[in-house]
Coordinates of C-alpha atoms in Angstrom, one line a residue:
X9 CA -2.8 16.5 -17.8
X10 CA 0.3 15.9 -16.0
X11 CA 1.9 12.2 -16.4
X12 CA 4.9 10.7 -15.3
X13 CA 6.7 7.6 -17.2
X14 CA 9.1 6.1 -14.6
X15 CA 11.1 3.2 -13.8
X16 CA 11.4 0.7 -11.2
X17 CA 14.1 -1.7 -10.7
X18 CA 17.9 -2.3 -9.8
X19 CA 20.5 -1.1 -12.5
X20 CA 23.3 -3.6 -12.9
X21 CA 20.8 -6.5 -12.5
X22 CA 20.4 -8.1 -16.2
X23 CA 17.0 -8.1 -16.9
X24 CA 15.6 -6.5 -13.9
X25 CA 16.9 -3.3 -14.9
X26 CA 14.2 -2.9 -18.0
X27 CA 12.7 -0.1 -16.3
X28 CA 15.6 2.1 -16.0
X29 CA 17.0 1.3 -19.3
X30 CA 13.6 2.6 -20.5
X31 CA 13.8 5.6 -18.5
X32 CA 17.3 6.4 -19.8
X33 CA 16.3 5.4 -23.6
X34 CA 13.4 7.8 -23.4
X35 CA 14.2 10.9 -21.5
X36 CA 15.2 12.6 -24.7
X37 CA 12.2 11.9 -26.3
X38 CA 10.4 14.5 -27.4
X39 CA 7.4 14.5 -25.1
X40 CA 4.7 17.3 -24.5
X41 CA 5.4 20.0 -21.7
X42 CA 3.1 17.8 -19.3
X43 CA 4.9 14.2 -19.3
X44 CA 8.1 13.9 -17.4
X45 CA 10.8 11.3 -17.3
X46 CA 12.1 9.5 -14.3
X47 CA 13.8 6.9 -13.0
X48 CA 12.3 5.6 -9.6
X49 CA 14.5 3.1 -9.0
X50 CA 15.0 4.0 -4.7
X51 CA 13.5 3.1 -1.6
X52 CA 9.6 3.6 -2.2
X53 CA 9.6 5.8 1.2
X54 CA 11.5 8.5 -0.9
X55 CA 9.5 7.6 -3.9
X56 CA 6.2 8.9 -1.9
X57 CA 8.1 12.0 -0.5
X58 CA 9.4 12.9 -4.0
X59 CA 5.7 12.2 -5.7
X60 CA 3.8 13.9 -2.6
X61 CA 6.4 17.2 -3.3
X62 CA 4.9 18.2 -6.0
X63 CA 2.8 21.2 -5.6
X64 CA -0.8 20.4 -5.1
X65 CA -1.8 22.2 -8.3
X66 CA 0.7 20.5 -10.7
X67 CA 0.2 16.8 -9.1
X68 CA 0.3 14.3 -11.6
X69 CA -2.8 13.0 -13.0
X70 CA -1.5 9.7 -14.5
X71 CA 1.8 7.8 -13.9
X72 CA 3.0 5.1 -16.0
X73 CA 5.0 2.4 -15.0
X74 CA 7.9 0.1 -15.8
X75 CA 9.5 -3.2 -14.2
X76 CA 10.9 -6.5 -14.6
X77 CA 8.2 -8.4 -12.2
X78 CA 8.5 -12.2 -11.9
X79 CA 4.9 -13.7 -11.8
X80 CA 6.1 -17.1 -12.9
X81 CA 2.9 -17.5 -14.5
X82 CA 4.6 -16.0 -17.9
X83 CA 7.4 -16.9 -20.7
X84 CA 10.2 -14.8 -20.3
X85 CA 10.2 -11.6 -22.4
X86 CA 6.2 -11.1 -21.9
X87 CA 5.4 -7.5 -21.9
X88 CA 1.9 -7.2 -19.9
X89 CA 0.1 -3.9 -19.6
X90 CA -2.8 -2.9 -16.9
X91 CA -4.4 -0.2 -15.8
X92 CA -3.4 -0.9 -11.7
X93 CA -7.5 -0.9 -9.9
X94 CA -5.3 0.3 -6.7
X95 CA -6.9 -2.2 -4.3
X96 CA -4.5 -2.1 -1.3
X97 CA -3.5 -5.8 0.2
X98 CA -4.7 -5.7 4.2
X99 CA -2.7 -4.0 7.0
X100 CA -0.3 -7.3 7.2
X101 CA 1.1 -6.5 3.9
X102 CA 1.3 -3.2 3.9
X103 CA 3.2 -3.1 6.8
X104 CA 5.1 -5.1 5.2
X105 CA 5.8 -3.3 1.9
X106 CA 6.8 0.1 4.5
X107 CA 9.2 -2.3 6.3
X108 CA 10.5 -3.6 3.3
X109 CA 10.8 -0.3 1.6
X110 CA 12.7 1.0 4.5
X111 CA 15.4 -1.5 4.5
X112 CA 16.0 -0.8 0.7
X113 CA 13.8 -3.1 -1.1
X114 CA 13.4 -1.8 -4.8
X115 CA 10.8 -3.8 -6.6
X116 CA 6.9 -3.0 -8.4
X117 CA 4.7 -3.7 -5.9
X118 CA 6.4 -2.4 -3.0
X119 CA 7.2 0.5 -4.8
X120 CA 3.4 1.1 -6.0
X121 CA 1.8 -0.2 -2.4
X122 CA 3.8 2.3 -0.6
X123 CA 2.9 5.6 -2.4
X124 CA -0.6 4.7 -2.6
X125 CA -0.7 3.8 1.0
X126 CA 0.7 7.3 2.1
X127 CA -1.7 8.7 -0.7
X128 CA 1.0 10.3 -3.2
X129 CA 0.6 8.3 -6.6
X130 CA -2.1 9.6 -9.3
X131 CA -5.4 7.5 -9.0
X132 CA -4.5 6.9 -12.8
X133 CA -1.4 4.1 -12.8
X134 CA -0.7 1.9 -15.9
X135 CA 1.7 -0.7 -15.2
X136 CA 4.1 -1.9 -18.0
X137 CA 5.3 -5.6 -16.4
X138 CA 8.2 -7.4 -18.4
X139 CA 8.6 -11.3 -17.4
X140 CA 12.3 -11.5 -16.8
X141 CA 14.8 -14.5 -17.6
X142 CA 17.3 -13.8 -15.6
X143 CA 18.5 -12.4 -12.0
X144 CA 22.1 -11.8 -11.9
X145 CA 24.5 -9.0 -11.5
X146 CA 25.3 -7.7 -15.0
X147 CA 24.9 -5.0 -17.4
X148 CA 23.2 -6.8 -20.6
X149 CA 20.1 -8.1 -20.7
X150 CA 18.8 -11.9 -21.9
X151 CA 18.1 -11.9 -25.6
X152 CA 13.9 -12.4 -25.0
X153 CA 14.1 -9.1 -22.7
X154 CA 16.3 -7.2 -24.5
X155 CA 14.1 -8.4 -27.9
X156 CA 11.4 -6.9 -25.9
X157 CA 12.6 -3.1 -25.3
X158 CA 12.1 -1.3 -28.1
X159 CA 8.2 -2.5 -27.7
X160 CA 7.9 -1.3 -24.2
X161 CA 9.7 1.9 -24.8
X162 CA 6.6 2.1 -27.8
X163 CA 3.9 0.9 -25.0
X164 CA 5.3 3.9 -22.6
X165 CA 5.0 6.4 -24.9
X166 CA 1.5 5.6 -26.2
X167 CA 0.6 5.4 -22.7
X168 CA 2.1 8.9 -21.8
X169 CA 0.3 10.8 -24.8
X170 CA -3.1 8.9 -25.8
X171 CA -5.8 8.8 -23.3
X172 CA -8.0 6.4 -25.4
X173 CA -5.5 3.9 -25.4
X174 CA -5.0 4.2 -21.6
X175 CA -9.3 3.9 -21.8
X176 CA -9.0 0.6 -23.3
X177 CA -6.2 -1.1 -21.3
X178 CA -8.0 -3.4 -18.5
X179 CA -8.0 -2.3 -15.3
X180 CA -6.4 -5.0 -13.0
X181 CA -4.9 -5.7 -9.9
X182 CA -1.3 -6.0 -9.2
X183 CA 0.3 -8.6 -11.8
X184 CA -3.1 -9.2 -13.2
X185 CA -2.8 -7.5 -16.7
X186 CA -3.2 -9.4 -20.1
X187 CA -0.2 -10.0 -22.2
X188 CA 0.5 -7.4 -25.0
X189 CA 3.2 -9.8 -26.8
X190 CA 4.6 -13.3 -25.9
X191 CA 8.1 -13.7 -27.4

């Protein structure tokens, strides 16, 4: 089975850059042939061209992915994991994830709303959410997020490789996972 582990979020941006620090930390892991590495972080648009390229044959069966999401209903530094149930919001907010996506807008949601729209992302998504601290321009990230990586890089690749633990993780909608740690 095919999977891809990729990041989604803005580099340079503290704590919302988890997901490509965790892309970058673990594209030299040594993975099976099937699982690739990759950072997502674009406009969604190009996301679902780049996902819907893949030759029909060698489509990926599972992707696995990771962001900084603010749900403000979390401590900072809260790693939640879900199985995404793929419900698509109504026509209103769709529309509004493709305008969004088009003007640049990096972010979870948008990002996962937009390929499944235009029918390019795996029926199989696990989400790996981190609650952030904080949103500004920088290159380290808070100490609860950064306490949090090396657990989330864990989480991704037990995600990747065992199919039982993907089995057991709730399926949820968007930003409705349980917590896996609080710090």
């Amino acid at each position: 089975m095919r999977v891809i582990v990729a990041g989604v979020g803005y580099r340079n941006l503290r704590d919302h850059s988890i997901g490509a620090a965790v892309v970058d930390r673990l594209v030299d892991h040594p993975w099976p042939g099937e699982v690739v590495v990759e950072d997502l972080s674009y406009n969604p648009i190009a996301v679902m061209q780049r996902l819907d390229d893949e030759p029909r044959d060698r489509r990926f069966a599972r992707a696995v992915v990771i962001a900084a999401v603010e749900r403000g209903d979390r401590r900072p530094g809260t790693v939640t994991a879900y199985r995404w149930d793929g419900v698509l919001p109504g026509a209103e907010e769709i529309h509004r994830a493709v305008t969004e996506a088009v003007t640049g807008v990096i972010a979870l949601d948008n990002t996962l709303v937009v390929t499944r729209h235009f029918g390019a992302l795996p029926d199989d998504v696990v989400v790996i959410e981190v609650e952030p601290e904080v949103q500004e321009f920088g290159d380290t990230f808070s100490a609860v997020v950064a306490s949090a990586v090396d657990q989330v890089c864990d989480l991704a690749v037990v995600m990747a490789t065992d199919a039982g633990a993907v089995a057991r993780l709730r399926r949820a909608p968007l930003g409705g996972g349980c917590p896996t740690s609080r710090p």
